[in-house]
Coordinates of C-alpha atoms in Angstrom, one line a residue:
X265 CA 120.7 94.0 133.5
X266 CA 119.1 97.4 134.1
X267 CA 122.4 98.7 135.5
X268 CA 124.3 97.4 132.4
X269 CA 121.7 99.0 130.1
X270 CA 122.0 102.3 132.0
X271 CA 125.8 102.3 131.7
X272 CA 125.6 101.4 128.0
X273 CA 123.2 104.3 127.5
X274 CA 125.5 106.7 129.3
X275 CA 128.5 105.6 127.2
X276 CA 126.5 106.2 124.0
X277 CA 125.4 109.6 125.1
X278 CA 128.9 110.5 126.0
X279 CA 130.2 109.4 122.5
X280 CA 127.3 111.4 120.9
X281 CA 128.1 114.5 122.9
X282 CA 131.8 114.3 122.1
X283 CA 131.1 113.9 118.4
X284 CA 128.8 116.9 118.4
X285 CA 131.3 119.1 120.3
X286 CA 134.1 118.0 117.9
X287 CA 132.0 118.8 114.8
X288 CA 131.0 122.3 116.1
X289 CA 134.5 123.2 117.1
X290 CA 135.9 122.0 113.8
X291 CA 133.3 124.0 111.8
X292 CA 133.7 127.0 114.0
X293 CA 137.5 127.0 113.5
X294 CA 137.0 126.8 109.7
X295 CA 134.6 129.7 109.9
X296 CA 137.0 131.9 111.8
X297 CA 139.8 130.9 109.5
X298 CA 137.7 132.0 106.5
X299 CA 137.0 135.4 108.1
X300 CA 140.7 135.8 109.1
X301 CA 139.8 137.5 112.4
X302 CA 142.2 137.8 115.3
X303 CA 141.8 135.2 118.0
X304 CA 141.2 137.8 120.7
X305 CA 138.1 138.9 118.8
X306 CA 136.7 135.4 118.6
X307 CA 136.4 135.0 122.3
X308 CA 135.1 138.5 122.8
X309 CA 132.6 138.0 120.0
X310 CA 131.4 134.8 121.5
X311 CA 130.6 136.3 124.9
X312 CA 129.0 139.4 123.4
X313 CA 126.7 137.5 121.1
X314 CA 125.7 135.3 124.0
X315 CA 124.6 138.3 125.9
X316 CA 123.4 140.5 123.1
X317 CA 121.9 138.4 120.2
X318 CA 121.0 141.6 118.2
X319 CA 123.0 141.3 115.0
X320 CA 123.0 145.0 114.5
X321 CA 125.4 145.3 117.5
X322 CA 127.7 142.6 116.2
X323 CA 131.2 144.0 116.9
X324 CA 132.9 142.2 114.1
X325 CA 130.6 143.7 111.5
X326 CA 130.7 147.1 113.3
X327 CA 134.5 147.1 113.3
X328 CA 134.7 146.3 109.6
X329 CA 132.2 149.0 108.8
X330 CA 134.1 151.5 110.9
X331 CA 137.4 150.8 109.2
X332 CA 135.7 151.3 105.8
X333 CA 134.1 154.6 106.9
X334 CA 137.5 155.8 108.3
X335 CA 139.2 155.0 105.0
X336 CA 136.5 156.8 103.0
X337 CA 136.6 160.0 105.1
X338 CA 140.4 159.9 105.0
X339 CA 140.3 159.7 101.2
X340 CA 137.9 162.7 101.0
X341 CA 140.1 164.8 103.3
X342 CA 143.2 163.9 101.3
X343 CA 141.4 165.3 98.2
X344 CA 140.5 168.4 100.2
X345 CA 144.1 169.0 101.2
X346 CA 146.4 168.1 98.2
X347 CA 150.2 168.2 98.5
X348 CA 151.6 171.7 97.9
X349 CA 155.4 171.3 97.9
X350 CA 157.5 174.5 97.6
X351 CA 161.1 175.3 97.0
X352 CA 161.2 178.8 98.6
X353 CA 159.0 180.7 101.1
X354 CA 158.7 183.4 98.4
X355 CA 156.5 181.1 96.3
X356 CA 153.9 180.7 99.2
X357 CA 150.8 182.9 99.6
X358 CA 151.5 186.4 100.9
X359 CA 148.9 188.4 102.7
X360 CA 150.6 191.7 101.8
X361 CA 150.7 191.0 98.1
X362 CA 147.2 189.5 97.8
X363 CA 144.5 191.8 96.5
X364 CA 141.0 192.1 97.9
X365 CA 138.4 194.0 95.9
X366 CA 135.0 195.2 97.1
X367 CA 132.4 194.2 94.6
X368 CA 129.7 196.8 93.9
X369 CA 131.0 199.4 96.4
X370 CA 128.5 201.8 98.0
X371 CA 128.6 204.8 100.3
X372 CA 126.0 203.2 102.5
X373 CA 124.8 199.6 102.7
X374 CA 121.5 198.3 103.9
X375 CA 120.9 195.9 106.9
X376 CA 120.3 192.4 105.6
X377 CA 122.3 192.9 102.4
X378 CA 125.2 190.7 101.3
X379 CA 128.6 192.3 100.8
X380 CA 131.0 190.5 98.5
X381 CA 134.7 190.7 98.2
X382 CA 136.8 189.1 95.5
X383 CA 140.2 187.9 96.7
X384 CA 143.1 187.1 94.4
X385 CA 146.0 185.6 96.3
X386 CA 149.6 186.2 95.3
X387 CA 153.0 185.0 96.4
X388 CA 155.7 187.1 98.1
X389 CA 157.1 188.0 94.6
X390 CA 153.7 189.4 93.6
X391 CA 152.8 186.6 91.2
X392 CA 149.2 185.3 91.1
X393 CA 148.7 181.9 92.6
X394 CA 147.0 179.3 90.3
X395 CA 145.6 177.1 93.1
X396 CA 143.6 177.5 96.3
X397 CA 143.6 175.8 99.6
X398 CA 144.7 178.8 101.8
X399 CA 143.2 178.7 105.3
X400 CA 141.4 182.0 105.6
X401 CA 139.2 183.5 108.3
X402 CA 136.7 186.2 107.5
X403 CA 135.0 188.3 110.2
X404 CA 133.0 191.4 110.5
X405 CA 132.6 193.4 113.8
X406 CA 131.4 196.5 115.5
X407 CA 133.2 196.6 118.9
X408 CA 131.1 199.5 120.2
X409 CA 128.0 197.4 119.6
X410 CA 129.6 194.2 120.9
X411 CA 128.7 192.7 117.6
X412 CA 130.4 190.2 115.3
X413 CA 129.9 187.5 112.7
X414 CA 131.9 185.2 110.5
X415 CA 132.0 185.6 106.7
X416 CA 131.6 182.8 104.2
X417 CA 134.7 182.0 102.1
X418 CA 134.2 180.2 98.7
X419 CA 137.4 178.7 97.2
X420 CA 137.4 178.5 93.4
X421 CA 140.6 176.4 93.6
X422 CA 142.4 178.7 91.1
X423 CA 143.9 181.3 93.5
X424 CA 140.6 183.3 93.6
X425 CA 138.1 183.4 96.5
X426 CA 134.7 185.0 97.1
X427 CA 134.3 186.3 100.6
X428 CA 130.7 187.1 101.5
X429 CA 129.4 189.0 104.6
X430 CA 125.7 189.2 105.6
X431 CA 125.2 192.7 107.1
X432 CA 123.2 191.7 110.2
X433 CA 123.2 195.0 112.0
X434 CA 123.2 198.8 111.6
X435 CA 126.3 201.0 112.3
X436 CA 129.9 201.2 111.4
X437 CA 131.2 197.7 110.5
X438 CA 134.8 196.7 110.2
X439 CA 135.8 193.9 107.9
X440 CA 138.7 191.4 108.4
X441 CA 140.2 188.7 106.3
X442 CA 143.0 186.8 107.9
X443 CA 145.5 184.5 106.2
X444 CA 145.8 181.9 109.0
X445 CA 148.0 179.6 106.9
X446 CA 149.0 179.6 103.2
X447 CA 148.0 176.6 101.2
X448 CA 151.6 175.3 101.4
X449 CA 151.5 175.5 105.2
X450 CA 148.1 173.7 105.2
X451 CA 149.5 170.9 103.1
X452 CA 152.6 170.7 105.4
X453 CA 150.5 170.5 108.5
X454 CA 148.3 167.8 107.1
X455 CA 151.3 165.7 106.1
X456 CA 153.0 166.2 109.4
X457 CA 149.9 165.5 111.5
X458 CA 149.4 162.1 109.9
X459 CA 153.0 161.0 110.1
X460 CA 153.5 160.4 113.8
X461 CA 151.9 159.6 117.2
X462 CA 154.8 160.9 119.2
X463 CA 154.4 164.7 119.1
X464 CA 153.1 164.4 122.7
X465 CA 154.6 161.9 125.1
X466 CA 152.7 160.6 128.1
X467 CA 154.2 159.4 131.4
X468 CA 152.2 156.9 133.4
X469 CA 152.6 156.5 137.1
X470 CA 152.2 153.0 138.6
X471 CA 151.6 152.2 142.2
X472 CA 154.2 149.8 143.6
X473 CA 153.7 149.3 147.3
X474 CA 154.4 152.6 149.0
X475 CA 156.4 153.9 146.0
X476 CA 155.6 154.9 142.4
X477 CA 157.2 153.9 139.1
X478 CA 156.9 156.0 136.0
X479 CA 157.0 154.6 132.4
X480 CA 156.4 155.9 128.9
X481 CA 152.8 155.7 127.5
X482 CA 151.3 156.5 124.1
X483 CA 148.6 155.7 121.6
X484 CA 151.3 153.8 119.8
X485 CA 154.6 152.7 121.3
X486 CA 157.6 151.5 119.3
X487 CA 159.3 149.6 122.1
X488 CA 160.8 146.1 122.5
X489 CA 159.9 146.2 126.2
X490 CA 156.9 144.4 127.6
X491 CA 153.8 146.6 127.1
X492 CA 150.5 147.1 129.1
X493 CA 147.6 147.4 126.7
X494 CA 144.5 149.3 127.9
X495 CA 142.0 148.1 125.4
X496 CA 138.4 149.0 124.8
X497 CA 137.4 145.5 123.6
X498 CA 134.2 146.5 121.8
X499 CA 135.6 149.3 119.6
X500 CA 139.2 148.1 119.7
X501 CA 140.7 151.4 120.8
X502 CA 143.8 151.0 122.8
X503 CA 146.4 152.9 124.8
X504 CA 149.8 151.5 125.8
X505 CA 152.3 151.9 128.6
X506 CA 155.7 150.2 129.1
X507 CA 155.1 147.7 131.9
X508 CA 157.2 148.4 135.0
X509 CA 159.2 145.4 136.2
X510 CA 157.7 145.2 139.7
X511 CA 154.1 146.3 139.1
X512 CA 151.1 144.8 137.3
X513 CA 149.4 146.7 134.5
X514 CA 146.4 147.3 136.7
X515 CA 148.5 149.4 139.0
X516 CA 148.4 152.4 136.6
X517 CA 147.0 155.3 138.6
X518 CA 148.1 158.6 137.2
X519 CA 149.2 160.3 134.0
X520 CA 150.7 163.5 132.7
X521 CA 152.1 164.6 129.3
X522 CA 154.4 167.1 127.6
X523 CA 155.3 168.0 124.0
X524 CA 158.2 166.0 122.6
X525 CA 161.0 167.7 120.8
X526 CA 160.1 166.2 117.5
X527 CA 158.8 167.8 114.3
X528 CA 157.7 166.3 110.9
X529 CA 158.1 169.7 109.3
X530 CA 161.2 170.9 107.4
X531 CA 163.0 174.0 108.6
X532 CA 161.6 175.9 105.6
X533 CA 158.0 174.7 106.4
X534 CA 158.4 175.6 110.1
X535 CA 159.1 179.2 109.1
X536 CA 155.6 179.5 107.8
X537 CA 154.3 179.0 111.4
X538 CA 156.3 181.7 113.1
X539 CA 153.9 183.9 115.0
X540 CA 154.4 186.8 112.5
X541 CA 153.3 184.6 109.7
X542 CA 150.1 183.3 111.3
X543 CA 146.8 185.1 111.1
X544 CA 148.1 188.0 108.9
X545 CA 145.5 190.6 107.9
X546 CA 144.8 190.8 104.1
X547 CA 142.3 193.8 104.3
X548 CA 144.5 196.0 106.4
X549 CA 143.8 199.1 104.4
X550 CA 140.0 198.7 104.2
X551 CA 137.9 201.4 105.9
X552 CA 134.9 200.5 108.0
X553 CA 131.6 200.5 106.0
X554 CA 128.3 202.2 107.0
X555 CA 125.2 200.1 107.3
X556 CA 121.7 201.6 107.7
X557 CA 118.1 200.3 108.2
X558 CA 117.0 201.5 104.7
X559 CA 113.3 201.1 105.7
X560 CA 113.2 197.6 104.4
X561 CA 110.3 195.2 105.1
X562 CA 110.1 193.7 108.5
X563 CA 111.9 190.4 108.8
X564 CA 109.5 187.6 109.4
X565 CA 109.5 186.0 112.9
X566 CA 111.7 182.9 113.1
X567 CA 110.8 179.7 114.8
X568 CA 112.3 178.7 118.1
X569 CA 115.5 176.7 117.8
X570 CA 115.1 172.9 117.9
X571 CA 116.8 169.8 116.7
X572 CA 117.2 169.1 113.0
X573 CA 117.2 172.7 111.7
X574 CA 119.3 173.5 108.6
X575 CA 122.9 174.6 109.2
X576 CA 124.0 177.8 107.6
X577 CA 127.3 179.7 107.0
X578 CA 127.5 181.9 109.0
X579 CA 125.2 180.2 111.6
X580 CA 124.4 183.5 113.4
X581 CA 125.8 186.7 114.7
X582 CA 126.6 188.4 118.0
X583 CA 124.8 191.7 118.8
X584 CA 125.0 193.4 122.2
X585 CA 127.0 190.4 123.4
X586 CA 124.1 188.0 122.6
X587 CA 124.1 185.2 120.0
X588 CA 121.4 185.4 117.3
X589 CA 121.1 182.3 115.1
X590 CA 120.3 182.8 111.4
X591 CA 117.7 180.0 111.0
X592 CA 115.9 180.2 114.3
X593 CA 115.3 182.3 117.4
X594 CA 116.5 181.9 121.0
X595 CA 114.2 182.8 123.8
X596 CA 115.4 184.0 127.2
X597 CA 114.9 181.1 129.5
X598 CA 115.1 180.9 133.3
X599 CA 117.9 178.4 133.9
X600 CA 116.8 176.9 137.2
X601 CA 113.2 176.3 136.1
X602 CA 114.4 174.8 132.8
X603 CA 116.7 172.4 134.6
X604 CA 114.2 171.2 137.2
X605 CA 114.1 167.4 137.2
X606 CA 116.8 167.2 134.6
X607 CA 120.0 165.0 134.5
X608 CA 122.7 166.8 132.5
X609 CA 125.7 164.7 131.7
X610 CA 128.6 166.8 130.2
X611 CA 131.2 164.6 128.5
X612 CA 134.5 165.5 127.0
X613 CA 137.2 168.1 127.4
X614 CA 137.8 171.2 129.5
X615 CA 135.8 173.4 127.1
X616 CA 132.6 171.6 128.3
X617 CA 133.9 171.6 131.9
X618 CA 133.5 175.4 131.6
X619 CA 129.8 174.8 131.3
X620 CA 129.8 173.0 134.7
X621 CA 131.6 175.9 136.3
X622 CA 129.1 178.3 134.7
X623 CA 126.1 176.3 136.0
X624 CA 127.5 176.3 139.5
X625 CA 128.1 180.1 139.5
X626 CA 124.7 180.8 138.0
X627 CA 122.5 178.6 140.2
X628 CA 123.2 179.4 143.9
X629 CA 121.3 176.3 145.1
X630 CA 123.5 174.0 143.0
X631 CA 125.9 172.3 145.4
X632 CA 129.1 170.5 144.5
X633 CA 129.4 166.9 145.7
X634 CA 132.8 165.8 146.9
X635 CA 133.7 162.7 144.8
X636 CA 137.0 162.3 146.7
X637 CA 139.1 162.7 143.6
X638 CA 142.1 164.9 143.0
X639 CA 143.8 166.4 140.0
X640 CA 143.0 168.6 137.0
X641 CA 140.6 166.2 135.3
X642 CA 138.6 164.9 138.3
X643 CA 135.0 164.1 137.6
X644 CA 132.6 166.8 138.8
X645 CA 129.0 166.5 140.2
X646 CA 126.6 169.2 141.4
X647 CA 123.1 168.7 142.6
X648 CA 120.1 170.8 143.7
X649 CA 118.0 168.4 145.8
X650 CA 114.9 170.7 146.0
X651 CA 114.7 171.2 142.2
X652 CA 116.0 167.7 141.5
X653 CA 118.8 169.0 139.3
X654 CA 121.8 166.7 138.6
X655 CA 124.7 167.9 136.5
X656 CA 128.0 166.1 136.1
X657 CA 131.1 166.4 134.0
X658 CA 133.2 163.5 132.9
X659 CA 136.5 163.6 131.0
X660 CA 136.8 161.6 127.7
X661 CA 139.2 158.7 127.3
X662 CA 142.8 158.7 126.0
X663 CA 144.4 160.8 124.6
X664 CA 144.1 163.4 127.4
X665 CA 146.9 166.0 127.3
X666 CA 147.8 167.7 130.6
X667 CA 151.2 168.9 132.0
X668 CA 149.7 168.5 135.5
X669 CA 149.3 165.0 136.9
X670 CA 145.8 163.6 136.7
X671 CA 144.1 160.4 137.8
X672 CA 143.3 157.7 135.3
X673 CA 141.7 155.2 137.8
X674 CA 138.2 156.1 136.4
X675 CA 139.1 156.9 132.8
X676 CA 136.9 155.3 130.2
X677 CA 135.8 155.9 126.6
X678 CA 132.6 157.9 126.2
X679 CA 131.0 155.2 124.0
X680 CA 131.0 152.9 127.0
X681 CA 129.5 155.6 129.3
X682 CA 126.8 156.3 126.8
X683 CA 126.1 152.5 126.4
X684 CA 125.3 152.2 130.1
X685 CA 123.1 155.3 130.2
X686 CA 119.5 154.3 130.5
X687 CA 118.2 157.6 129.1
X688 CA 114.7 159.2 129.1
X689 CA 113.1 162.5 128.3
X690 CA 114.8 164.3 131.3
X691 CA 118.3 163.0 130.4
X692 CA 120.5 165.3 128.4
X693 CA 123.9 164.4 127.2
X694 CA 126.3 167.0 125.9
X695 CA 129.5 165.8 124.1
X696 CA 132.6 167.8 123.2
X697 CA 135.6 166.3 121.5
X698 CA 138.5 167.7 119.6
X699 CA 141.2 169.8 121.4
X700 CA 143.2 166.9 122.8
X701 CA 143.1 165.0 119.4
X702 CA 144.8 167.8 117.4
X703 CA 148.4 166.6 117.7
X704 CA 147.6 163.0 116.6
X705 CA 146.8 161.5 113.2
X706 CA 143.3 162.3 112.1
X707 CA 142.2 158.6 112.0
X708 CA 142.4 158.6 115.8
X709 CA 139.8 161.4 115.9
X710 CA 137.6 159.9 113.1
X711 CA 137.5 156.5 114.9
X712 CA 136.6 158.1 118.2
X713 CA 133.8 160.2 116.6
X714 CA 132.4 157.2 114.8
X715 CA 132.4 155.1 118.0
X716 CA 130.6 157.8 119.9
X717 CA 128.2 158.1 117.0
X718 CA 127.4 154.4 117.2
X719 CA 126.9 154.6 120.9
X720 CA 124.5 157.6 120.5
X721 CA 122.7 155.6 117.8
X722 CA 122.2 152.7 120.2
X723 CA 121.0 155.0 122.9
X724 CA 118.4 156.7 120.7
X725 CA 117.2 153.3 119.6
X726 CA 116.4 152.2 123.1
X727 CA 115.5 155.6 124.5
X728 CA 114.4 158.0 121.7
X729 CA 113.3 160.7 124.2
X730 CA 116.9 161.2 125.4
X731 CA 118.4 164.5 124.2
X732 CA 121.9 164.5 122.8
X733 CA 123.8 167.7 121.9
X734 CA 127.2 167.9 120.2
X735 CA 129.2 171.0 121.0
X736 CA 131.8 171.8 118.3
X737 CA 135.3 172.9 119.1
X738 CA 136.2 176.5 120.0
X739 CA 138.9 178.3 118.0
X740 CA 142.1 178.9 120.1
X741 CA 145.0 181.3 120.4
X742 CA 147.4 181.9 117.5
X743 CA 150.4 181.7 119.8
X744 CA 150.0 177.9 120.2
X745 CA 152.4 175.4 118.7
X746 CA 150.9 175.2 115.2
X747 CA 152.2 171.8 114.3
X748 CA 150.3 170.3 117.2
X749 CA 147.4 172.7 117.9
X750 CA 146.7 174.8 114.8
X751 CA 143.1 175.7 114.3
X752 CA 143.5 174.1 110.9
X753 CA 143.5 170.7 112.7
X754 CA 140.4 171.9 114.6
X755 CA 138.7 172.9 111.4
X756 CA 139.2 169.5 109.9
X757 CA 137.8 167.9 113.0
X758 CA 134.8 170.3 112.9
X759 CA 134.0 169.2 109.3
X760 CA 134.4 165.5 110.4
X761 CA 132.0 165.9 113.4
X762 CA 129.3 167.6 111.3
X763 CA 129.6 164.9 108.6
X764 CA 129.4 162.0 111.0
X765 CA 126.5 163.2 113.1
X766 CA 124.3 164.6 110.3
X767 CA 122.1 161.5 110.2
X768 CA 121.1 161.5 113.9
X769 CA 118.5 163.5 115.6
X770 CA 120.9 165.4 117.8
X771 CA 121.4 169.1 118.5
X772 CA 124.5 170.9 117.3
X773 CA 126.0 173.9 119.1
X774 CA 128.3 175.5 116.5
X775 CA 130.9 176.8 118.9
X776 CA 133.4 177.0 116.0
X777 CA 131.3 179.7 114.3
X778 CA 130.3 181.4 117.5
X779 CA 133.9 181.8 118.7
X780 CA 134.9 183.2 115.4
X781 CA 132.0 185.7 115.6
X782 CA 133.1 186.7 119.1
X783 CA 136.7 186.9 118.0
X784 CA 137.9 185.2 121.2
X785 CA 141.0 183.3 120.0
X786 CA 141.0 181.4 123.3
X787 CA 140.4 177.7 123.8
X788 CA 138.6 178.7 127.0
X789 CA 136.5 181.7 125.9
X790 CA 135.0 184.3 128.3
X791 CA 131.9 183.7 130.4
X792 CA 129.7 185.7 128.0
X793 CA 130.5 183.1 125.2
X794 CA 129.8 180.2 127.5
X795 CA 126.5 181.8 128.6
X796 CA 125.4 182.0 125.0
X797 CA 126.4 178.5 124.3
X798 CA 124.4 177.3 127.3
X799 CA 121.4 179.4 126.2
X800 CA 121.3 177.3 123.0
X801 CA 121.2 174.2 125.1
X802 CA 118.4 175.6 127.3
X803 CA 116.3 176.4 124.2
X804 CA 116.8 172.9 122.9
X805 CA 115.6 171.2 126.0
X806 CA 112.9 173.6 127.3

């Protein structure tokens, strides 16, 4: 009897367990159907929630919030860059016909004063423009003093601009106001940027036994062929390659890219971006001004630069080849002593890789570690065992533009790198994103910036002593392909980065304003500029 009872009990338990399982599955299916979520996310979400019960890290909610934020930022940018169609180049803004007027002119100006210029833009027929939106760059400089600073441009959206210069130093000062692109060109670039993902094409190299197979790769592929999807499951960012017939998707080892012969600009629009029409001087006939000390009161001592300080325009000036911020002061710091016991993780593009090269050339005890990698974008590591200094550079994830072949075996999104960083007071993360995103629709960059922001937010929650610094983009040369790499694209990304990271306790290195002040016009500025960027870092962390 006891055996029969035991069997009966087991049967009842089995029926009960089956009923519970059926009920849960049925209700779960109804829930997912209501939310209208893709099946792939259901499974991913189940495992993530099992491992991380914290609701604030729920990827479903996070993805929805991210898409809403992207939409909001896109709407704001569309308002900032309205359509400006034109029927003839003669109706676009002309640097030669525009008029700049010095307000309250003086024989001698005083150091610390503000000098204002009123600009009225006109077209090539001499007619006044009735709207703004021109991409202008104002700069003051004294080459003999190795001095420079950007100017502030205020757009009244009626064809009139106020250009303001703060006279930071004494001496003869030259003023410059460049028309980088007319408003019609800005509008055309904005439309063209957001139309297609194929301005740059990638070629992926797959290992197939002892040979290699190349296929097309992209952020978005319009192909009927079978595709390999390289997906970041948490943030749903993806990169695609056409799957080779005799190799698995996991066999992708290397990548290179080149510009595709495609343009989303009309022939008339393209004429605006010929080199002779880019960065044209408006104030060509202006003489240098004289600035004197004028025996004014001594400027009060500024506090040392630290996180959370108010951003200004301009953010500082160069004098004797040294950067001087407006809102704080930079002290000379001994690099090796400052970095003692520190782990510096440089993440991003080649403009932050320049920092790695500068560190190695400046600290003779810093030795490179051979990571047994090859190619242009190989990860870099340098250590000083005596001082316990560890510095490494790591490339960001796709898109990564390079005509030379590079390895993608270890490529990953920066958000995942940050997520697995433990962090503590001696851990410093420096992030630089932008140059490789310029040829692609702006939502690609916004999404990446938001995902990195979320990862930094999580890092600072679990390890608030970790220091995170964002390095803005450098300006670049004006000989570049404007449709793909114009500084206008970089400026939009600069605005996006500042907006997204303003709520976090991170340091900002305003490389955009610094490189304008230095007048470098080079995506990889000289060592003196890199030295001053790193000096800001040292003041932040020591």
